[in-house]
PDB file of C-alpha atoms and ligand atoms in Angstrom:
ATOM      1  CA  UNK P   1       9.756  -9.268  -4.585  1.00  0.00           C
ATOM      2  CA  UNK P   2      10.634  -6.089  -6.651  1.00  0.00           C
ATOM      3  CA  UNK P   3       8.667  -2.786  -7.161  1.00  0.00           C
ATOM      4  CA  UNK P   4       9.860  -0.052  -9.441  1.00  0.00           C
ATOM      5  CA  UNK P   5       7.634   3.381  -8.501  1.00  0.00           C
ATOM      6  CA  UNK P   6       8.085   5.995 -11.268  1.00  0.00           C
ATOM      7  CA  UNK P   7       7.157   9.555 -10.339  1.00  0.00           C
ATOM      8  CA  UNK P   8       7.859  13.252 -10.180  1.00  0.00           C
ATOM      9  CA  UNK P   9       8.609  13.527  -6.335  1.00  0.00           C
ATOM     10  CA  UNK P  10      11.294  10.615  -5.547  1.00  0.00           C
ATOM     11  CA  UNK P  11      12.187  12.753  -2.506  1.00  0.00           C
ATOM     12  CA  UNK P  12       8.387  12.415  -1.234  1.00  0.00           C
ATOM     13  CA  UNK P  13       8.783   9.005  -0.871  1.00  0.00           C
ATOM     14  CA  UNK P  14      11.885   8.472   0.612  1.00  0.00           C
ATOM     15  CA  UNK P  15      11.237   8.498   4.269  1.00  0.00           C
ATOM     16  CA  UNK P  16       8.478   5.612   3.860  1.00  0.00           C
ATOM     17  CA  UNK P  17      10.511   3.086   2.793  1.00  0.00           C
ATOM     18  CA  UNK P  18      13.429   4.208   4.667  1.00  0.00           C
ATOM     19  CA  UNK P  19      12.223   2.622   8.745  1.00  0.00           C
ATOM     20  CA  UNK P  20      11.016  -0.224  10.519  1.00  0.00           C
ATOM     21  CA  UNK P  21       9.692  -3.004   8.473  1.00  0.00           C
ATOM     22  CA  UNK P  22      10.052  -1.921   4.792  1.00  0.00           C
ATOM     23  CA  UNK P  23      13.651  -1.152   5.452  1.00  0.00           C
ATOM     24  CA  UNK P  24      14.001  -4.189   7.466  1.00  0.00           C
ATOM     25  CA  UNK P  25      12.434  -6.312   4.647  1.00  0.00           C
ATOM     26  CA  UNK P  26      15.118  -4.497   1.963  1.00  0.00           C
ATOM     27  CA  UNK P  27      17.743  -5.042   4.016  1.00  0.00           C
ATOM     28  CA  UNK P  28      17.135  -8.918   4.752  1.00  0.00           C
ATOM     29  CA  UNK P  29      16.810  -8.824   0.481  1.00  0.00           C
ATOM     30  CA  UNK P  30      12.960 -10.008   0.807  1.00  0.00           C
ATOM     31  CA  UNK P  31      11.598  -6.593  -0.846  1.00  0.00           C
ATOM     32  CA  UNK P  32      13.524  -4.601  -3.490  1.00  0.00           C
ATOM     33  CA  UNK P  33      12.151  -0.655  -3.744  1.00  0.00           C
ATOM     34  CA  UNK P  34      13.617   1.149  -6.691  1.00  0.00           C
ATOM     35  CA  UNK P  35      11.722   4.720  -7.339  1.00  0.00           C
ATOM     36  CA  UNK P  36      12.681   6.686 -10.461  1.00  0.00           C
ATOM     37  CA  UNK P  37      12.604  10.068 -11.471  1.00  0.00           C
ATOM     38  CA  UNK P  38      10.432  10.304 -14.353  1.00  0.00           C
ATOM     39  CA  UNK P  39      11.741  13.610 -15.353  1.00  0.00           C
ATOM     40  CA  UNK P  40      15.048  11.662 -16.448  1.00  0.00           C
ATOM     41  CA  UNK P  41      12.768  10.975 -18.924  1.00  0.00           C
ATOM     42  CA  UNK P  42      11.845  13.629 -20.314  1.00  0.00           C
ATOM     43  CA  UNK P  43      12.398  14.408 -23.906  1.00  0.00           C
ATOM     44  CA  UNK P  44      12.670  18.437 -24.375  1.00  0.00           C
ATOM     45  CA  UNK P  45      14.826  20.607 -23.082  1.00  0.00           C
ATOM     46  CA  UNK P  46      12.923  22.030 -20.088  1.00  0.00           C
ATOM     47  CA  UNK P  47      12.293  18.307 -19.054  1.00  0.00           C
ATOM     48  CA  UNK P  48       8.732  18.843 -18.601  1.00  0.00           C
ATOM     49  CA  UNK P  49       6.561  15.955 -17.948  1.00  0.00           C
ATOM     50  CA  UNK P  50       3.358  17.678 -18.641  1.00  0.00           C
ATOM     51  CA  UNK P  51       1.026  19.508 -21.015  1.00  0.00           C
ATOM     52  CA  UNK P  52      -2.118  21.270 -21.651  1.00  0.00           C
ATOM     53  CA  UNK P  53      -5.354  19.237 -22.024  1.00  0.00           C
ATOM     54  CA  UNK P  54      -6.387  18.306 -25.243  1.00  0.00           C
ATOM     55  CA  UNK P  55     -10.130  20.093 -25.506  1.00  0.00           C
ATOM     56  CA  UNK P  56      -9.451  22.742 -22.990  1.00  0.00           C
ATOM     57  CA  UNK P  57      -9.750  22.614 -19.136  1.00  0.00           C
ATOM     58  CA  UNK P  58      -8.278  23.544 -16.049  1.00  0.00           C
ATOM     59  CA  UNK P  59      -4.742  21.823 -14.722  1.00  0.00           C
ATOM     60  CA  UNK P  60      -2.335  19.985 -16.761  1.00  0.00           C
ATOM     61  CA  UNK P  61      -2.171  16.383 -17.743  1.00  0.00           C
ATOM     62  CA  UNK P  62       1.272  14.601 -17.430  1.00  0.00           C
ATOM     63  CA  UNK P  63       2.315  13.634 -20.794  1.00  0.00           C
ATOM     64  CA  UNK P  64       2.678   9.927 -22.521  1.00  0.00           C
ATOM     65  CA  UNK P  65       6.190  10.365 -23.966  1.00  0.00           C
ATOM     66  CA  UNK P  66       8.263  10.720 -20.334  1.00  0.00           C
ATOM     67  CA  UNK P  67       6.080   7.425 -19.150  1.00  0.00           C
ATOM     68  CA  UNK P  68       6.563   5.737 -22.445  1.00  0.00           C
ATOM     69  CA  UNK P  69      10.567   5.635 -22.008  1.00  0.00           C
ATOM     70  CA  UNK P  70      10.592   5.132 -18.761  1.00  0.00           C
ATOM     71  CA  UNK P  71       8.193   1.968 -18.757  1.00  0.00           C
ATOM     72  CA  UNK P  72       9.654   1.083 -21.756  1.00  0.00           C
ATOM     73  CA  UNK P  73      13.404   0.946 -20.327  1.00  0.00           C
ATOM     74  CA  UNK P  74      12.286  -0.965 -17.153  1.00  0.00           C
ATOM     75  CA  UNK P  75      10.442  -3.556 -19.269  1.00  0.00           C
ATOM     76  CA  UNK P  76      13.365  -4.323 -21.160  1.00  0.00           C
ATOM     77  CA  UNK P  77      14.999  -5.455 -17.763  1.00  0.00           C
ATOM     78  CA  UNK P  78      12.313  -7.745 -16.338  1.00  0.00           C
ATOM     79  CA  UNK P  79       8.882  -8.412 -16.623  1.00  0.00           C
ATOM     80  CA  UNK P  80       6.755  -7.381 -14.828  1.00  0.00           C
ATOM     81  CA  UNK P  81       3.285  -9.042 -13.573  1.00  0.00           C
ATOM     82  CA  UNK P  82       1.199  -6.042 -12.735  1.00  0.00           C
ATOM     83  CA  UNK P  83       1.832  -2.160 -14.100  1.00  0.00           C
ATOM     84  CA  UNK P  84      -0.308  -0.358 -11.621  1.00  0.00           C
ATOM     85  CA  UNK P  85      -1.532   3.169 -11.587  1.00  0.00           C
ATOM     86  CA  UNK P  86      -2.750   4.634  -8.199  1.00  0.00           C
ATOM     87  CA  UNK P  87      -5.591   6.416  -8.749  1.00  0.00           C
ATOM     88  CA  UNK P  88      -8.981   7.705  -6.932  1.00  0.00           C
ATOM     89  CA  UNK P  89     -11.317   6.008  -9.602  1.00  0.00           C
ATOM     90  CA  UNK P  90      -9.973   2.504  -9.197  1.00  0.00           C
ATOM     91  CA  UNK P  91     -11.128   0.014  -7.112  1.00  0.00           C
ATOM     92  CA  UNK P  92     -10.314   0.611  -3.296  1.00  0.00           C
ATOM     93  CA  UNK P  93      -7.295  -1.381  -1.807  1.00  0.00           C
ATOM     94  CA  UNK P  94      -8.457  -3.858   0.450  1.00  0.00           C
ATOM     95  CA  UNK P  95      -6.750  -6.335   2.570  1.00  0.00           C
ATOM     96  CA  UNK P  96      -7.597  -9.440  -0.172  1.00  0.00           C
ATOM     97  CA  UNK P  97      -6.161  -7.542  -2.784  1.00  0.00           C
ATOM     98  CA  UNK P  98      -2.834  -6.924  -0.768  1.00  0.00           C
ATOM     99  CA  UNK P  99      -2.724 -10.646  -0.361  1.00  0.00           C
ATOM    100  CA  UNK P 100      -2.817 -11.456  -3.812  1.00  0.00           C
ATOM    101  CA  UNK P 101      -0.384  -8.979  -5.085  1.00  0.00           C
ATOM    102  CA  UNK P 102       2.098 -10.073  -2.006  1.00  0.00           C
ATOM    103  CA  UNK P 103       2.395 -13.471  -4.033  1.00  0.00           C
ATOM    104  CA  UNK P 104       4.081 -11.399  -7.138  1.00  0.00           C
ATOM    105  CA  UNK P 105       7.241 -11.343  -8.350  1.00  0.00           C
ATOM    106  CA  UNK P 106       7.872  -7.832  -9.981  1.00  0.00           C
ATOM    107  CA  UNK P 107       5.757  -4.941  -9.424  1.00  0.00           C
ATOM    108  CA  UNK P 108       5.654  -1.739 -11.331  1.00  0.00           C
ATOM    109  CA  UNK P 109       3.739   1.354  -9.852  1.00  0.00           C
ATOM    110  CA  UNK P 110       2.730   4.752 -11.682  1.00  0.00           C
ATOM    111  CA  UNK P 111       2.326   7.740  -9.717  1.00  0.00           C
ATOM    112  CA  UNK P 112       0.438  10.818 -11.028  1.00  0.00           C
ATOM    113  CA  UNK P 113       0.123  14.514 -10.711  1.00  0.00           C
ATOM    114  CA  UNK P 114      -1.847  17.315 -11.854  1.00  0.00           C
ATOM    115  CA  UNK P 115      -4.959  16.705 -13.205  1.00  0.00           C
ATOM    116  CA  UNK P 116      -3.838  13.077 -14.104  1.00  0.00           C
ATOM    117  CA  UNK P 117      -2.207  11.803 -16.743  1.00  0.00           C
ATOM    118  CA  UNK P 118      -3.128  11.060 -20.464  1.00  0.00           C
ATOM    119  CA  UNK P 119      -4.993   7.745 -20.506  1.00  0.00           C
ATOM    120  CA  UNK P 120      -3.300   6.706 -23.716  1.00  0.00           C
ATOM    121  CA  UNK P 121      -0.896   5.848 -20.370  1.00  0.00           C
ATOM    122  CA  UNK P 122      -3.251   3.938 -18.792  1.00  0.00           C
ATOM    123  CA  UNK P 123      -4.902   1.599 -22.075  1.00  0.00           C
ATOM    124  CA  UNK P 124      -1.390   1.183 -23.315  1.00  0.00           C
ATOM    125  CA  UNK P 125       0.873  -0.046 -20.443  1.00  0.00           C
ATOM    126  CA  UNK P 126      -1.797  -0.327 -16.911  1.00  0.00           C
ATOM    127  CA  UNK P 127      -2.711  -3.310 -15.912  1.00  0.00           C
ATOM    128  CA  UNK P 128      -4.466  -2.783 -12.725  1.00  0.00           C
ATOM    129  CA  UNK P 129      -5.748   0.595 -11.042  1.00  0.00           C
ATOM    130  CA  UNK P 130      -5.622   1.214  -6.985  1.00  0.00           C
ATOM    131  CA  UNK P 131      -7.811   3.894  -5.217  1.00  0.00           C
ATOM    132  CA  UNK P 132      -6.610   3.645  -1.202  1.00  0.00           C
ATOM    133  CA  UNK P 133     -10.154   5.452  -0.225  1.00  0.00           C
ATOM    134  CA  UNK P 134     -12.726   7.567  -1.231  1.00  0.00           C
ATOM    135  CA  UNK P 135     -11.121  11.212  -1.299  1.00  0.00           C
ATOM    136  CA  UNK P 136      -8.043  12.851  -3.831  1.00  0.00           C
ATOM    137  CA  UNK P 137      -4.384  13.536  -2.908  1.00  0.00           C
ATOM    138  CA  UNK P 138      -2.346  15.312  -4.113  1.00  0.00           C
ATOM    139  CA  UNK P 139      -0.454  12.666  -6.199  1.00  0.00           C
ATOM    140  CA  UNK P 140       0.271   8.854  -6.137  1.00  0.00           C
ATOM    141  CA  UNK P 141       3.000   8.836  -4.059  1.00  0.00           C
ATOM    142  CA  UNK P 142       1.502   8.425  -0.522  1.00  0.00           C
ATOM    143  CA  UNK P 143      -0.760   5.358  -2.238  1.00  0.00           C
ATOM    144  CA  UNK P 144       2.026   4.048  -3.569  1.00  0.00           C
ATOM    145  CA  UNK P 145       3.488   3.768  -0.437  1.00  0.00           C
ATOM    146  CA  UNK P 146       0.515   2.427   1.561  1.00  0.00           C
ATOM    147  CA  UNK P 147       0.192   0.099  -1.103  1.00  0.00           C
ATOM    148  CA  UNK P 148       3.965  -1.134  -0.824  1.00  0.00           C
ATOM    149  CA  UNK P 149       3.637  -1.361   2.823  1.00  0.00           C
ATOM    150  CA  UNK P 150       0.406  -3.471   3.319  1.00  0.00           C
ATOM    151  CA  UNK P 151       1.887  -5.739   0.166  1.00  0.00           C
ATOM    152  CA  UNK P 152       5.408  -6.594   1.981  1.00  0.00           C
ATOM    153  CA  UNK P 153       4.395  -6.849   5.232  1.00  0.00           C
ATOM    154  CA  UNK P 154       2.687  -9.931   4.364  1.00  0.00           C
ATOM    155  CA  UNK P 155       5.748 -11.590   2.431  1.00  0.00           C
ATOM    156  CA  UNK P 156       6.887 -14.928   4.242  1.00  0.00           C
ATOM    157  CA  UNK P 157      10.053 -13.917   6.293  1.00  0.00           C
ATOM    158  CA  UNK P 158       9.242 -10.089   6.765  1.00  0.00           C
ATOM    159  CA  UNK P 159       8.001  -9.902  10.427  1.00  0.00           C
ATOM    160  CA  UNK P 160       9.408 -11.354  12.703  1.00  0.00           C
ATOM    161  CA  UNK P 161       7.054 -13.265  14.334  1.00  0.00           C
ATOM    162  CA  UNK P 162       4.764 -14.824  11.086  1.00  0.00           C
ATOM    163  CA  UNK P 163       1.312 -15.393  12.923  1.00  0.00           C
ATOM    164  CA  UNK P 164       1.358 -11.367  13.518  1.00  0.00           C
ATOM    165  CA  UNK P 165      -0.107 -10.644  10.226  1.00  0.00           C
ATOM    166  CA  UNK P 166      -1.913 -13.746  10.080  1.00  0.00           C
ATOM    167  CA  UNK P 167      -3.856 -12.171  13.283  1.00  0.00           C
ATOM    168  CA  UNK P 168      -4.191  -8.697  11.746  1.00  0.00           C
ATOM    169  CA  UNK P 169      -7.584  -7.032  11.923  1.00  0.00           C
ATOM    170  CA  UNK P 170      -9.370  -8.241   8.089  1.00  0.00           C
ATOM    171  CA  UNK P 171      -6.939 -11.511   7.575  1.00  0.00           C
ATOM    172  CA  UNK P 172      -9.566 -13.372   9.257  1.00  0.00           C
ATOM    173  CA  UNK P 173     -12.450 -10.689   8.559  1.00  0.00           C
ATOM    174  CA  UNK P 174     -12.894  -9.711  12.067  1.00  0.00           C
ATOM    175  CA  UNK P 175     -11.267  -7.086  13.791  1.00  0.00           C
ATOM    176  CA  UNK P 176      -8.403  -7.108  16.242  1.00  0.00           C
ATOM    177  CA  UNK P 177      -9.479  -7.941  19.741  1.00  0.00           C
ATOM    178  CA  UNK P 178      -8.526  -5.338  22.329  1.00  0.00           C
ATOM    179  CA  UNK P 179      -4.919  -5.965  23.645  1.00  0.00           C
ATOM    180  CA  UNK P 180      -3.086  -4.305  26.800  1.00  0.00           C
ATOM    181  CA  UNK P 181       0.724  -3.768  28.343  1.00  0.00           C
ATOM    182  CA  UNK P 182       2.130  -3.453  31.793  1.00  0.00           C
ATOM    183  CA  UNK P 183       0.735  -1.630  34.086  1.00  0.00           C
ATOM    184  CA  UNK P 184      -1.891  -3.784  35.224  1.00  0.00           C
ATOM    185  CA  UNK P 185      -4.181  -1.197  36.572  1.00  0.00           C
ATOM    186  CA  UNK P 186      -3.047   2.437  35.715  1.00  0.00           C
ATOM    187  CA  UNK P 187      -4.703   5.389  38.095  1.00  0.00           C
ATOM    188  CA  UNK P 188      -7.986   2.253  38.608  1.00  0.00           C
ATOM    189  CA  UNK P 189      -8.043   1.456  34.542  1.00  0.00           C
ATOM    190  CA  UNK P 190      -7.588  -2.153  34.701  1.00  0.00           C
ATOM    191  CA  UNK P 191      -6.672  -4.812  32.429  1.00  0.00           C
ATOM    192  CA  UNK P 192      -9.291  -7.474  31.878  1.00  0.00           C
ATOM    193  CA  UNK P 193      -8.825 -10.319  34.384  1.00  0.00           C
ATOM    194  CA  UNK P 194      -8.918 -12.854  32.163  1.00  0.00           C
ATOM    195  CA  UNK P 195      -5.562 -11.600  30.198  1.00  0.00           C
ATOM    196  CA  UNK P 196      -3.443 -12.076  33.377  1.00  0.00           C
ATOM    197  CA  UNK P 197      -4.938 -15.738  34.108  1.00  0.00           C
ATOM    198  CA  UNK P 198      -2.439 -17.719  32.561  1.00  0.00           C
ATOM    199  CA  UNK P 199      -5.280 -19.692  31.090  1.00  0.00           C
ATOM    200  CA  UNK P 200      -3.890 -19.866  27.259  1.00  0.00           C
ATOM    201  CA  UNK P 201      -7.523 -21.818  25.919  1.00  0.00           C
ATOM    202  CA  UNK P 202     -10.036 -19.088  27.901  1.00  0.00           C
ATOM    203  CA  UNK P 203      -7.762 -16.021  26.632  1.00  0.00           C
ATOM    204  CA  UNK P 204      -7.797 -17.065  23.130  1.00  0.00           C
ATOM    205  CA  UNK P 205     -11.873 -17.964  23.858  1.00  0.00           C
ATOM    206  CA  UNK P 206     -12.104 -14.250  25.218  1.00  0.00           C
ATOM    207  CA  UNK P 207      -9.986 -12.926  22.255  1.00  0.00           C
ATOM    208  CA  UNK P 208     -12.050 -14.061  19.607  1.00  0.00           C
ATOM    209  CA  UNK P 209     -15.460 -13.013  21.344  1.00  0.00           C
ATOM    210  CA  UNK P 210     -14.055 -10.082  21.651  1.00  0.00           C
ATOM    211  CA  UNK P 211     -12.965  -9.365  18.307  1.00  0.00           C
ATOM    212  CA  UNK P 212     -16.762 -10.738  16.441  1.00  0.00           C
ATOM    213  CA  UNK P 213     -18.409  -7.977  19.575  1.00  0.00           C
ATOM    214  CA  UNK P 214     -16.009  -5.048  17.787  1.00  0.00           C
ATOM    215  CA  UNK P 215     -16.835  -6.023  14.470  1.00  0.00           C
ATOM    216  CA  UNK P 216     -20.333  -6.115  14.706  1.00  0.00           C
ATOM    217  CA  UNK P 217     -20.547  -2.794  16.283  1.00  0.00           C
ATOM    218  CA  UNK P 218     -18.033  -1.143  14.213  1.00  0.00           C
ATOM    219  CA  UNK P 219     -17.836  -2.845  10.780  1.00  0.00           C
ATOM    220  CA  UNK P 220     -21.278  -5.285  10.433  1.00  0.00           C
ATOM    221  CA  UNK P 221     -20.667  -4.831   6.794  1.00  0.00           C
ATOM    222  CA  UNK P 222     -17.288  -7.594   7.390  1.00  0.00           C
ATOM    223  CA  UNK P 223     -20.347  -9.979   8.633  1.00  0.00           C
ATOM    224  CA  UNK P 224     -22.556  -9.564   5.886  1.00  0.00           C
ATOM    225  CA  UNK P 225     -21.921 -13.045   4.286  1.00  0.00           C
TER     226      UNK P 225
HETATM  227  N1  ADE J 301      -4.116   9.707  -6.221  1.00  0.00           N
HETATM  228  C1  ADE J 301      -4.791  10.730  -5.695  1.00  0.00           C
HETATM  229  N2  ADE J 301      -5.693  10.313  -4.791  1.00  0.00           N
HETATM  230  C2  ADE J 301      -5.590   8.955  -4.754  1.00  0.00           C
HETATM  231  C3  ADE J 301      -6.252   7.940  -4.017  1.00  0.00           C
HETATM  232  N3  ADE J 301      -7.227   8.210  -3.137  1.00  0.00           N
HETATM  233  N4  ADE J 301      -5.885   6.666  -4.228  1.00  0.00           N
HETATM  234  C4  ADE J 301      -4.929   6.377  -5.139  1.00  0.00           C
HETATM  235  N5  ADE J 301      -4.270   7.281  -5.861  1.00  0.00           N
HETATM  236  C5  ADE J 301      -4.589   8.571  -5.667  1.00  0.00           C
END
């Protein structure tokens, strides 16, 4: 599965796709990442990427013309199923949406800036908006990489052990259970009995009451229906 990220900050989001599971993932040749700088891009000589609004208004608005070429040059190398712009007024990421999109083939993500960015962008070339909560960032980068990570982690082959995401808290709309490591009892904090019984059929009994107790007191909602 490729994603191409376009945005202003390349640098910011280096780090995230540089450890543990995304780079394992890139490295084993399951996930390609490929973020580019939009302001290569850019058409004038100051390379800006952004303008005044149209109409007046506080805080610029990142232009159509850098976004234009850059979408434009990437779509004449592949095609892409979803052009996605992270943004606080889409719908919030949830764990069935990561699903879907983990079945995809090529995956190209806007990030903006500023005040946002003309929506000429978005009726033009988006084809699906992200929110990851209720509250603004600075930019789309950090979505972008939530959004990367909760999408590859799920792709056959990328953790090691396949039935870990499978038993993630939302795959099966209940919550993780508690779990516990060595020591057994640490200063009188003990470890359930049950977990150090050996009995395989009672744990995973114990597990799953366990995980329907958590979700009703902390996320009912997940029960509704
Ligand atoms: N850009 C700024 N805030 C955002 C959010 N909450 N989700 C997605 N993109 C964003």
């Amino acid at each position: 599965m490729r994603f191409d990220i376009i945005t202003v900050l390349p640098g910011l989001l280096e780090s995230p796709f540089a450890h543990s599971i995304l780079q394992r993932a890139q490295k084993k040749g399951i996930a390609e990442i490929v973020v580019h700088n939009l302001r290569d891009y850019a058409t004038n000589k100051q390379k800006s990427v952004d303008d005044y609004p149209y109409g007046g208004g506080s805080g610029m608005v990142m232009s159509i013309e850098p976004f234009s070429k850059c979408i434009e040059a990437l779509k004449a190398e592949r095609e892409y199923d979803e052009i996605i712009f992270m943004t606080p007024d889409g719908p919030t990421l949830n764990q069935t949406m990561a699903n879907s999109l983990s079945c995809l083939g090529n995956i190209m993500i806007l990030c903006g800036h500023y005040k946002g960015i003309d929506q000429r962008i978005r009726d033009i070339y988006v084809t699906k908006e992200i929110s990851i909560g209720d509250y603004v960032l600075s930019g789309g980068e950090l979505p972008a990489a939530v959004l990367v990570d909760a999408i590859v982690r799920l792709i056959p082959g990328v953790l090691n052990d396949e039935t870990s995401a499978l038993s993630d808290s939302f795959q099966g709309e209940l919550l993780d259970a508690p779990i516990y490591t060595r020591p057994a009892d640490w200063n009188g904090h003990k470890v359930p009995d049950i977990l150090l019984s050996g009995h395989e059929a009672k744990i995973n009994e114990w597990r799953h009451e366990q995980a329907l107790l958590r979700t009703q007191k902390r996320r009912p909602d997940l029960l509704a229906d």
